[in-house]
PDB file of C-alpha atoms in Angstrom:
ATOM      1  CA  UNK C   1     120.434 111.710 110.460  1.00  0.00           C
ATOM      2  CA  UNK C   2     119.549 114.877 109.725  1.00  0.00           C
ATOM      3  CA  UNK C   3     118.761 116.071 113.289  1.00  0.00           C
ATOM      4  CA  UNK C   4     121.995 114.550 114.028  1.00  0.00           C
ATOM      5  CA  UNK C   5     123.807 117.629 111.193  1.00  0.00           C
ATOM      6  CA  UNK C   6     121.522 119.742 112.686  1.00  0.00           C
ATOM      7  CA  UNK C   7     122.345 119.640 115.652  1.00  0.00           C
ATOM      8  CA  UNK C   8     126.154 119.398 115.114  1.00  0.00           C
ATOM      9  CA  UNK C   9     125.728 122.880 112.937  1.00  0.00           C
ATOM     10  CA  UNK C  10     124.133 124.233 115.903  1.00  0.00           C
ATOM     11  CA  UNK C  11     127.175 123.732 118.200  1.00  0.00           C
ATOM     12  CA  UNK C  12     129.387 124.405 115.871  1.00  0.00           C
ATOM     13  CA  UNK C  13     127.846 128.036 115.387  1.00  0.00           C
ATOM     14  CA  UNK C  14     127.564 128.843 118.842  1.00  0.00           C
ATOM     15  CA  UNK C  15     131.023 127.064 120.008  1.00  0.00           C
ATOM     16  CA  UNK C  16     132.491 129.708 117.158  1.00  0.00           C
ATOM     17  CA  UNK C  17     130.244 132.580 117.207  1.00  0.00           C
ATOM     18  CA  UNK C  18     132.016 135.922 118.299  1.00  0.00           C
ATOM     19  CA  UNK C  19     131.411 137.202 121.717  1.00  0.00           C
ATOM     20  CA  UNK C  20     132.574 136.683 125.564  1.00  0.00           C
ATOM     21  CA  UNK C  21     128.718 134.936 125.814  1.00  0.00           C
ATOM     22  CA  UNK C  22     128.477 131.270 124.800  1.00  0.00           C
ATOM     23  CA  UNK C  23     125.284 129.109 125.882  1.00  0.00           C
ATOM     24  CA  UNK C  24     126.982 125.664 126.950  1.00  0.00           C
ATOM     25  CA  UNK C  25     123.287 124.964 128.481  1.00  0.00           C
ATOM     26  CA  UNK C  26     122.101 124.786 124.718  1.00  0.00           C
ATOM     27  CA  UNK C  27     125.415 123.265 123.370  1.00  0.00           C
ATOM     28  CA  UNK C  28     125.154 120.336 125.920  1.00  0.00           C
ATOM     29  CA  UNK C  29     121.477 119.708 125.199  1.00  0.00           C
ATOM     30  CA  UNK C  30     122.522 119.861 121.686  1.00  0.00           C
ATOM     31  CA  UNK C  31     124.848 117.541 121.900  1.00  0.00           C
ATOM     32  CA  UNK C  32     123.152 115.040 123.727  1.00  0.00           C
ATOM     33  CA  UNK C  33     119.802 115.291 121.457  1.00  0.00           C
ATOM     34  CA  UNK C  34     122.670 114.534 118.661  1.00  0.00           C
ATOM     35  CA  UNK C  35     123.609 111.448 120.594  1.00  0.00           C
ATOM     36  CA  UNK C  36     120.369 109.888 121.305  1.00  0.00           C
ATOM     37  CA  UNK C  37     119.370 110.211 117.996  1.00  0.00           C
ATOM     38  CA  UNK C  38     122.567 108.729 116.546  1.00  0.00           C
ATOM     39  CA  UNK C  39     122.203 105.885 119.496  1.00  0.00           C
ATOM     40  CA  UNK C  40     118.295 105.137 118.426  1.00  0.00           C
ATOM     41  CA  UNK C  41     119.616 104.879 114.079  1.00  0.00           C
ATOM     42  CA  UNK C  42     122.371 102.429 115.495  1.00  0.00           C
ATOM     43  CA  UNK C  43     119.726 100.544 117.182  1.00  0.00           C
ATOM     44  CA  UNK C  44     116.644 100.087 115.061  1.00  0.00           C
ATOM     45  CA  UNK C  45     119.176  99.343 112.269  1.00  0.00           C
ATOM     46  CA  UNK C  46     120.390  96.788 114.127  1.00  0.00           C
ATOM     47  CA  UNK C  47     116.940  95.056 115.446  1.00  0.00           C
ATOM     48  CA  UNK C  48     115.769  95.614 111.861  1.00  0.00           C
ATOM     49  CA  UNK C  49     118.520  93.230 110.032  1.00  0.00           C
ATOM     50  CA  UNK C  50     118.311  90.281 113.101  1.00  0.00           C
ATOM     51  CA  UNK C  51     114.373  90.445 113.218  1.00  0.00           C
ATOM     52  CA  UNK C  52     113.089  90.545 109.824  1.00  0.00           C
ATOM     53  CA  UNK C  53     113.955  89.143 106.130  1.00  0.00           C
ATOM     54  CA  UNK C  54     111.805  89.262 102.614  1.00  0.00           C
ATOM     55  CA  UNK C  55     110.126  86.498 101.388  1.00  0.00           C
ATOM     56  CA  UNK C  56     109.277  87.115  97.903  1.00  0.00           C
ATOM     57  CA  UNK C  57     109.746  90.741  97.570  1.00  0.00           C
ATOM     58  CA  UNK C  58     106.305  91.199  99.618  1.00  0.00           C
ATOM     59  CA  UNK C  59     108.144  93.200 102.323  1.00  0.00           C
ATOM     60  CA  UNK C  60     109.877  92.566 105.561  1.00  0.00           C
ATOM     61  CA  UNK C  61     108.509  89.872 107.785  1.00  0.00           C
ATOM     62  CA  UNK C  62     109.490  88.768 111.318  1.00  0.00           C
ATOM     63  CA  UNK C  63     111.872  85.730 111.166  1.00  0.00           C
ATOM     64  CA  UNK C  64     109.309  84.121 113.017  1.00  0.00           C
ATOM     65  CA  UNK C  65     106.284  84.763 110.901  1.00  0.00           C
ATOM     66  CA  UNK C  66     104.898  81.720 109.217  1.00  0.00           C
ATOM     67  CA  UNK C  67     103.979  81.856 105.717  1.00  0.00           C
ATOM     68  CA  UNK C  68     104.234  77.966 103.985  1.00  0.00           C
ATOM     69  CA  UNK C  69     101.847  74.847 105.030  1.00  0.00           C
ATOM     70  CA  UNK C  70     103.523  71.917 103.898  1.00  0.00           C
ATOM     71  CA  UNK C  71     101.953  68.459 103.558  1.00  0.00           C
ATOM     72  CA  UNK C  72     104.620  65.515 104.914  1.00  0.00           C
ATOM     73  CA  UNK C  73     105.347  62.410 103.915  1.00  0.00           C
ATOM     74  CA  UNK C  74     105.572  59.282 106.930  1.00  0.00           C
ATOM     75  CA  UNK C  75     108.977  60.032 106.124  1.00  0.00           C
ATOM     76  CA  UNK C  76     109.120  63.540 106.450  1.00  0.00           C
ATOM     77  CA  UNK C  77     109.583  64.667 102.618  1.00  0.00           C
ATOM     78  CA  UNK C  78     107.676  67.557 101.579  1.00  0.00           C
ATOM     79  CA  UNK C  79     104.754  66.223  99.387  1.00  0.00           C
ATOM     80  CA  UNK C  80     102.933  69.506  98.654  1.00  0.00           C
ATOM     81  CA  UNK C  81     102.816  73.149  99.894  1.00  0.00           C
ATOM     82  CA  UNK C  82     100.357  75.862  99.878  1.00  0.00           C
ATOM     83  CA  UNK C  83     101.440  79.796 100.313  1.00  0.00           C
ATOM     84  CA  UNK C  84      99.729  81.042 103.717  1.00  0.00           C
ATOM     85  CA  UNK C  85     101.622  84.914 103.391  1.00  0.00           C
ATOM     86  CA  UNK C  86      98.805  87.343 103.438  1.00  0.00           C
ATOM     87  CA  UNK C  87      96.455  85.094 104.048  1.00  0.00           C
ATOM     88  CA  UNK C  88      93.658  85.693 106.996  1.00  0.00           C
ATOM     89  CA  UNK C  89      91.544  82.526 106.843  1.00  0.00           C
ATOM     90  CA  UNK C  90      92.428  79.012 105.443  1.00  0.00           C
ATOM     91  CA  UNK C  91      90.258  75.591 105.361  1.00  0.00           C
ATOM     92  CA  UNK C  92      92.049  72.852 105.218  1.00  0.00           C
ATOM     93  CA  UNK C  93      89.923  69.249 104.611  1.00  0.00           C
ATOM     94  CA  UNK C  94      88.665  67.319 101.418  1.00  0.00           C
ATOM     95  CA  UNK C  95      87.110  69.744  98.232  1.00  0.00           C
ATOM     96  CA  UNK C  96      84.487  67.395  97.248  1.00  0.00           C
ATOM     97  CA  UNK C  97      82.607  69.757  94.571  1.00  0.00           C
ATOM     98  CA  UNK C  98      80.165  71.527  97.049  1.00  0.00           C
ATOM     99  CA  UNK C  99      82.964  72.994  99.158  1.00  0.00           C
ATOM    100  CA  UNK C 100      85.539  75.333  99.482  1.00  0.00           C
ATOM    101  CA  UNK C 101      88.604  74.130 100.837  1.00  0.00           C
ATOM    102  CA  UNK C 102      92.086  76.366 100.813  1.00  0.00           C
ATOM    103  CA  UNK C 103      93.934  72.974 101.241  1.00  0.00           C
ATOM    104  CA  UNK C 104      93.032  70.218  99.841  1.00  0.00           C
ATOM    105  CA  UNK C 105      93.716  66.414 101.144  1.00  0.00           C
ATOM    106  CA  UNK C 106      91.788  64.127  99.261  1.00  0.00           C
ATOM    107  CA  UNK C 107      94.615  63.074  97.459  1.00  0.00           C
ATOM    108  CA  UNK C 108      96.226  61.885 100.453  1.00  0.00           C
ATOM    109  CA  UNK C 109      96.773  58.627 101.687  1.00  0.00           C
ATOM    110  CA  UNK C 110      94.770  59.111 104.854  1.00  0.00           C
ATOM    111  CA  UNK C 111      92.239  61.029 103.320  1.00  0.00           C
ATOM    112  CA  UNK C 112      89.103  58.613 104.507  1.00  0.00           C
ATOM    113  CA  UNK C 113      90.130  60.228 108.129  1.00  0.00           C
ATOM    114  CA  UNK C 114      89.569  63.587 106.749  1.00  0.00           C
ATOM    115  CA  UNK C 115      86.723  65.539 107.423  1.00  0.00           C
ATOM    116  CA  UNK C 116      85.441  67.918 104.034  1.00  0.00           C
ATOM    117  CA  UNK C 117      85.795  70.986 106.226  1.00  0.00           C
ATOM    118  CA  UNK C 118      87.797  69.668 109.199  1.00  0.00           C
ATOM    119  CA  UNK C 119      90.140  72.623 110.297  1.00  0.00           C
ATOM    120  CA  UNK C 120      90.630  76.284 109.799  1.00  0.00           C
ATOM    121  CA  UNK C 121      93.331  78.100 110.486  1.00  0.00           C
ATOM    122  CA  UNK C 122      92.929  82.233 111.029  1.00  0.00           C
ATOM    123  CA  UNK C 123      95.298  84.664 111.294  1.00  0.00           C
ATOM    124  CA  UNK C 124      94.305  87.304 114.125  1.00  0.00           C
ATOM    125  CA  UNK C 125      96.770  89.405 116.367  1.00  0.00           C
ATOM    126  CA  UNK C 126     100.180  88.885 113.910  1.00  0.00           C
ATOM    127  CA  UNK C 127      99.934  84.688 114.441  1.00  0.00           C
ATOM    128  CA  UNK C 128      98.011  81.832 113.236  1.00  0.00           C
ATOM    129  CA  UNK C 129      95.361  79.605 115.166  1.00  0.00           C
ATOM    130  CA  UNK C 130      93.480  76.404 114.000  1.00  0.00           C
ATOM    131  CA  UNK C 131      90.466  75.322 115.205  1.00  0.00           C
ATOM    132  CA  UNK C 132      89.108  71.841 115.108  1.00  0.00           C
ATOM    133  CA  UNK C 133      85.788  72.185 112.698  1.00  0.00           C
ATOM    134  CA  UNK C 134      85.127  68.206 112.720  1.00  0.00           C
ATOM    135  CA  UNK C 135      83.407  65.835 115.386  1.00  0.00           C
ATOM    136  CA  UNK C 136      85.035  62.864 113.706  1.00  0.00           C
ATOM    137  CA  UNK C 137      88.793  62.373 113.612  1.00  0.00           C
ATOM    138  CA  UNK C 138      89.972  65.510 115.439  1.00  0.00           C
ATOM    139  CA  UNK C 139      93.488  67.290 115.126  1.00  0.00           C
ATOM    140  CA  UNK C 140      96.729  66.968 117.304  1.00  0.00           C
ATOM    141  CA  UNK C 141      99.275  69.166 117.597  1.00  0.00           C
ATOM    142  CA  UNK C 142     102.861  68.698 117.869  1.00  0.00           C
ATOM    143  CA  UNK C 143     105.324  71.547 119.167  1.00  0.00           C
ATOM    144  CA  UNK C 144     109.055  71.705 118.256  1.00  0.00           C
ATOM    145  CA  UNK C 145     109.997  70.254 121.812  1.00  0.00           C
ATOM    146  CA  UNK C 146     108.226  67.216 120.247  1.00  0.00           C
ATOM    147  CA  UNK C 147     104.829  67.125 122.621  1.00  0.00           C
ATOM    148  CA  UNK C 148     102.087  66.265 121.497  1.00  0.00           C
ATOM    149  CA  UNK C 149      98.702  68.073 122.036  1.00  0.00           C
ATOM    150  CA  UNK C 150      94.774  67.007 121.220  1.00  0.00           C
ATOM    151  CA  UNK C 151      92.802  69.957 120.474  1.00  0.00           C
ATOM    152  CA  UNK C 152      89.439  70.205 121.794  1.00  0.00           C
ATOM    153  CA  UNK C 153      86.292  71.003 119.273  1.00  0.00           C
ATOM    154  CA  UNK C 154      85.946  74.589 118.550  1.00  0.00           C
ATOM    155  CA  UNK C 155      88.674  75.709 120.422  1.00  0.00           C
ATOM    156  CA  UNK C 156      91.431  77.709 118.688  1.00  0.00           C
ATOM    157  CA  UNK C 157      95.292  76.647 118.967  1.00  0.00           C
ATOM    158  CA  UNK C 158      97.673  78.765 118.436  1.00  0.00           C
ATOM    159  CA  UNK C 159     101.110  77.776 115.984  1.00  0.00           C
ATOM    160  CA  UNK C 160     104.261  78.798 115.413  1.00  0.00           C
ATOM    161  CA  UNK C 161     106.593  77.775 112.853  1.00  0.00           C
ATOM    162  CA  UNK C 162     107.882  74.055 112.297  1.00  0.00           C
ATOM    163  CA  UNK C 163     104.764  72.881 114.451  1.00  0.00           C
ATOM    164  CA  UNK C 164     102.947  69.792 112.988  1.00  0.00           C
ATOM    165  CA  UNK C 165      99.333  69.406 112.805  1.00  0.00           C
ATOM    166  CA  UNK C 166      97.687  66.236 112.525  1.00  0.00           C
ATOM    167  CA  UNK C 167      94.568  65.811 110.236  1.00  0.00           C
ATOM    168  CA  UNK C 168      93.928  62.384 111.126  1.00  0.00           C
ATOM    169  CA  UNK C 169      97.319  60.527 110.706  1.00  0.00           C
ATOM    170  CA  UNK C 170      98.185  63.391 107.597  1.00  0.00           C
ATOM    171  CA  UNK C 171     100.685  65.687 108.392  1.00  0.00           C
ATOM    172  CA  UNK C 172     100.972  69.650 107.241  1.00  0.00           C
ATOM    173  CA  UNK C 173     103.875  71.131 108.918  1.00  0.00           C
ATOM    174  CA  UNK C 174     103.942  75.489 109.464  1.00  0.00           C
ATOM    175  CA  UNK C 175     106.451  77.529 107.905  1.00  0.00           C
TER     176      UNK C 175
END
């Protein structure tokens, strides 16, 4: 804004300034500098208030960022939730005493399926991945266009927000 003023005090001088000489090169260039700049506020202002919202007063986030893991019900009621905002690196499996697990399922009423460090999920390059950690029961993946995809051991998957990943037959839902 204020190279916009500037800029508008600059043609205003020479548009007014005494003599038969007035530099409409530099007023033009002026002007459009003025323009551009004015164009470019208009813009990020407007990208800034459809892109991003504040979750918890932490700061501005994508829309699109995830930042809740909820456990689901076979019904699809929330059971539990664990905060994943800031977050670079969370286990998810059964905390048994000897372990640390970020999420714990050994409450839950598939829990015999559930490895005691079966997944992780990371955080690298602004989204989330999980990786399968287990050789038992494996994890499945299901997208919002309701597919349904096996993971393969070690190999990272990335999520997005409202996918479901399976743990067995337990379901945590991103976001």
């Amino acid at each position: 804004m204020i190279i916009v003023i500037l800029c508008l005090a600059s043609i205003m001088l020479m548009c007014y300034r005494p003599g038969p000489q007035k530099s409409w090169l530099w007023i033009l260039i002026l002007t459009i500098i003025g323009l551009v700049h004015i164009y470019l506020g208009l813009r990020t202002q407007k990208d800034s208030e459809h892109t991003r919202h504040t979750v918890d007063g932490k700061g501005c986030l994508p829309r699109s960022a995830c930042t809740e893991l909820i456990l689901l019900s076979e019904e699809g009621s929330h059971l539990a939730s664990w905060n994943i905002y800031g977050k670079n690196g969370i286990v998810i499996g059964r905390d048994v005493g000897e372990n640390q697990v970020t999420v714990d399922l050994n409450e839950t009423a598939y829990a015999g399926m559930i490895d005691v460090e079966h997944a992780i999920l990371n955080f690298a390059g602004n989204n989330w991945y999980v990786e399968d950690i287990s050789t038992g029961n494996g994890i499945s993946i299901q997208k919002q266009d309701g597919r349904k995809y096996k993971l393969s051991y070690g190999k990272p998957c990335k999520v997005e927000r409202f996918d479901i990943i399976f743990i067995g037959l337990t379901r945590l839902q991103i976001l």
